[in-house]
Amino acid sequence: MLYTQINSGRKKSPRVQHIKTRLAFIWIVKLLVNFTAFGRKLCGLEAETCRSFQCIVQSKGYNMITWTLWCGLMFVLWIYFLWSRRRFYLLTLKIPGPIGYPFMGMAHKLIHREDILNEFGIYLRKHGPTIMSWLGPIPFVIASDPQVVQDILTSPHCVNKGIIYRAVDDGMGVGLFSLKDPRWSVHRKLLNPAFSHKVLISFLPIFNKETGQLLKQFDSLPGNGELNLIPLLQSFTMGITTQTTMGCDVKSEANFKSIVESYHCCLETITDMCISPWLHSKWIRQLLGREVNYHRSKTEIRGFLRKLIHKRLADETEDSIVSKDKNIFLHVTTDLFRRGVFDLTNVEDESNQVVFGAFETTAKTVYYVLMLLAMFPQYQERVFEEIKSLFPDSGDFEVTYEDTQQMVYLDLAINESMRVISPIPLVSRQTSADLTLSNGIVIPKGVQIMIDIFHMHRSKKLWGPEAETFNPDNFLAHKARGEQHPYAFIPFTKGIRNCIGWKYALISVKVILAKLLRNYSYKTSFKFEDLYFVEDVTMKLKTVPKLQVQKRK
């Protein structure tokens, strides 16, 4: 009867209104009394009155109301959370891919970096060249279609690197590699002069001189069987890098080899932090016994760079500025520091990232070219004949920029090597605003994007039936027929945020390889089919094939 009166359209009696008010008041007091002591004070109730109301509201019926209220509240919040992410869920209807498990997505498939490239390959073959999935609650798109990749890399809404690169900030500092726009754009414009064509040409004497010293070290290798040459090449490229970017020859430093090892330690930890976010915690790294070496390596690298930077600042007089090339990388950054554009941390961070990027990628690129030519000796001989036609006499010789432009087949071999074994297998971006692809699909703001360069470079649809093997002629054929999409081959990425040092890398690699291939031949018993590729900041091989070096006449 009371319920009918309350819910009828007739004018309600004072008694009914009193009952409704009392029930509402009891319900409100229930919330205040049950959950906050502050509620008692706010209502100004006496202790006895509070206890009276407590007795009322703690009845079975009102406890049910409380639980219903909280469950309803949680349900509303959950619906709001899902609604706020509705565009991510709708995107799964437009872009296929593995959904994975609730709250995990496909994260369980990517715990071990040895499995990442293989897992991506499986999903791309199953769902197509562009797929969408989840890493926990984070939506991400994997792109290996050149047109989609072009849309991403040329968009002003995809300039920022993905969240996985926060590990690089921890290990190497915040520099060009990981800076967010618009700071990245400012730094890039300020540092571009250090990689101009004129500056790169001025490095040729250093490339020639240091490679001449490397030849002397190679003279002791014939007759020693198969060897892993990567450590030797990394020390060599570190010497070149510090001279061309920091303006100092540091090979004679007592801790030179230790610096190279420290960079390796940082690289390993950074890669693990990208894949295992919990390693971002210093406490967890300490618990796992990884913090000591990581901290020591970072400290040693920082000390090494600070020494070079302070030496440069101490020598910076009017005479020295005139006598030295202002556009060497360290000179550019210290000049920005003097003018108040950079602080000392900016100088250290940018120097740290450019040294690491230059020496690591150059050493591996040189080794992978030698390794692939050793596995395919027919192409090694064609490269040798071309170099011999330019340099008839063996031994040390001067390689000019004009010479590098005439090394056509060597250029094909280098490009084919970087296609088959991408220097950087995966590149991450994130959308800062909605991105509309050429096919009309809109990728919402907040999506992580992984550009799978490795599988795009090995796509049979793009590169033909021999896409997964090494063949410089295969590379040439695609260029000759004009079938190659401009973004089908991007070893140094492309678009707005391409690699600042890609020309530096190509010139240095050509000079090094010209001398090494003219003076030595290379063999290996390791089969190409047995190569196993591991995701790293730079491409890594699970087992590094060893090379046998033989002197040429």
CSV table of N, CA, C and O in Angstrom, one decimal, residues 24-34 43 45 50 53-54 57:
chain,number,residue,atom,x,y,z
A,24,ALA,N,15.9,8.1,2.9
A,24,ALA,CA,17.0,8.7,2.2
A,24,ALA,C,18.1,9.2,3.2
A,24,ALA,O,19.3,9.0,3.0
A,25,PHE,N,17.6,9.8,4.4
A,25,PHE,CA,18.6,10.2,5.4
A,25,PHE,C,19.3,9.1,6.0
A,25,PHE,O,20.6,9.1,6.1
A,26,ILE,N,18.6,8.0,6.3
A,26,ILE,CA,19.3,6.8,6.8
A,26,ILE,C,20.3,6.2,5.9
A,26,ILE,O,21.4,5.8,6.2
A,27,TRP,N,19.9,6.2,4.6
A,27,TRP,CA,20.8,5.7,3.5
A,27,TRP,C,22.1,6.5,3.4
A,27,TRP,O,23.2,6.0,3.3
A,28,ILE,N,22.0,7.8,3.5
A,28,ILE,CA,23.1,8.7,3.4
A,28,ILE,C,24.0,8.5,4.6
A,28,ILE,O,25.2,8.4,4.5
A,29,VAL,N,23.4,8.4,5.8
A,29,VAL,CA,24.2,8.3,7.0
A,29,VAL,C,24.9,6.9,7.0
A,29,VAL,O,26.0,6.8,7.5
A,30,LYS,N,24.2,5.9,6.4
A,30,LYS,CA,24.8,4.6,6.3
A,30,LYS,C,26.2,4.7,5.6
A,30,LYS,O,27.2,4.2,6.0
A,31,LEU,N,26.2,5.4,4.5
A,31,LEU,CA,27.4,5.6,3.7
A,31,LEU,C,28.5,6.3,4.5
A,31,LEU,O,29.7,5.9,4.6
A,32,LEU,N,28.1,7.4,5.2
A,32,LEU,CA,29.0,8.2,6.0
A,32,LEU,C,29.6,7.4,7.2
A,32,LEU,O,30.8,7.4,7.4
A,33,VAL,N,28.7,6.7,7.9
A,33,VAL,CA,29.1,6.0,9.1
A,33,VAL,C,29.9,4.8,8.8
A,33,VAL,O,30.9,4.5,9.5
A,34,ASN,N,29.5,4.1,7.8
A,34,ASN,CA,30.2,2.8,7.5
A,34,ASN,C,31.6,3.0,7.0
A,34,ASN,O,32.5,2.2,7.2
A,43,CYS,N,28.4,15.4,10.0
A,43,CYS,CA,27.0,15.4,10.3
A,43,CYS,C,26.8,16.1,11.7
A,43,CYS,O,25.7,16.4,12.0
A,45,LEU,N,26.9,14.6,14.6
A,45,LEU,CA,26.0,13.8,15.4
A,45,LEU,C,26.7,13.4,16.7
A,45,LEU,O,27.9,13.2,16.7
A,50,CYS,N,24.9,8.4,16.8
A,50,CYS,CA,25.6,7.6,15.8
A,50,CYS,C,25.4,6.1,16.0
A,50,CYS,O,25.2,5.4,15.1
A,53,PHE,N,21.9,5.1,14.9
A,53,PHE,CA,21.8,5.0,13.5
A,53,PHE,C,22.6,3.8,13.0
A,53,PHE,O,22.2,3.1,12.0
A,54,GLN,N,23.7,3.5,13.7
A,54,GLN,CA,24.5,2.3,13.3
A,54,GLN,C,23.7,1.1,13.4
A,54,GLN,O,23.7,0.2,12.6
A,57,VAL,N,21.1,1.0,10.4
A,57,VAL,CA,21.6,0.8,9.1
A,57,VAL,C,22.4,-0.5,8.9
A,57,VAL,O,22.7,-0.9,7.8
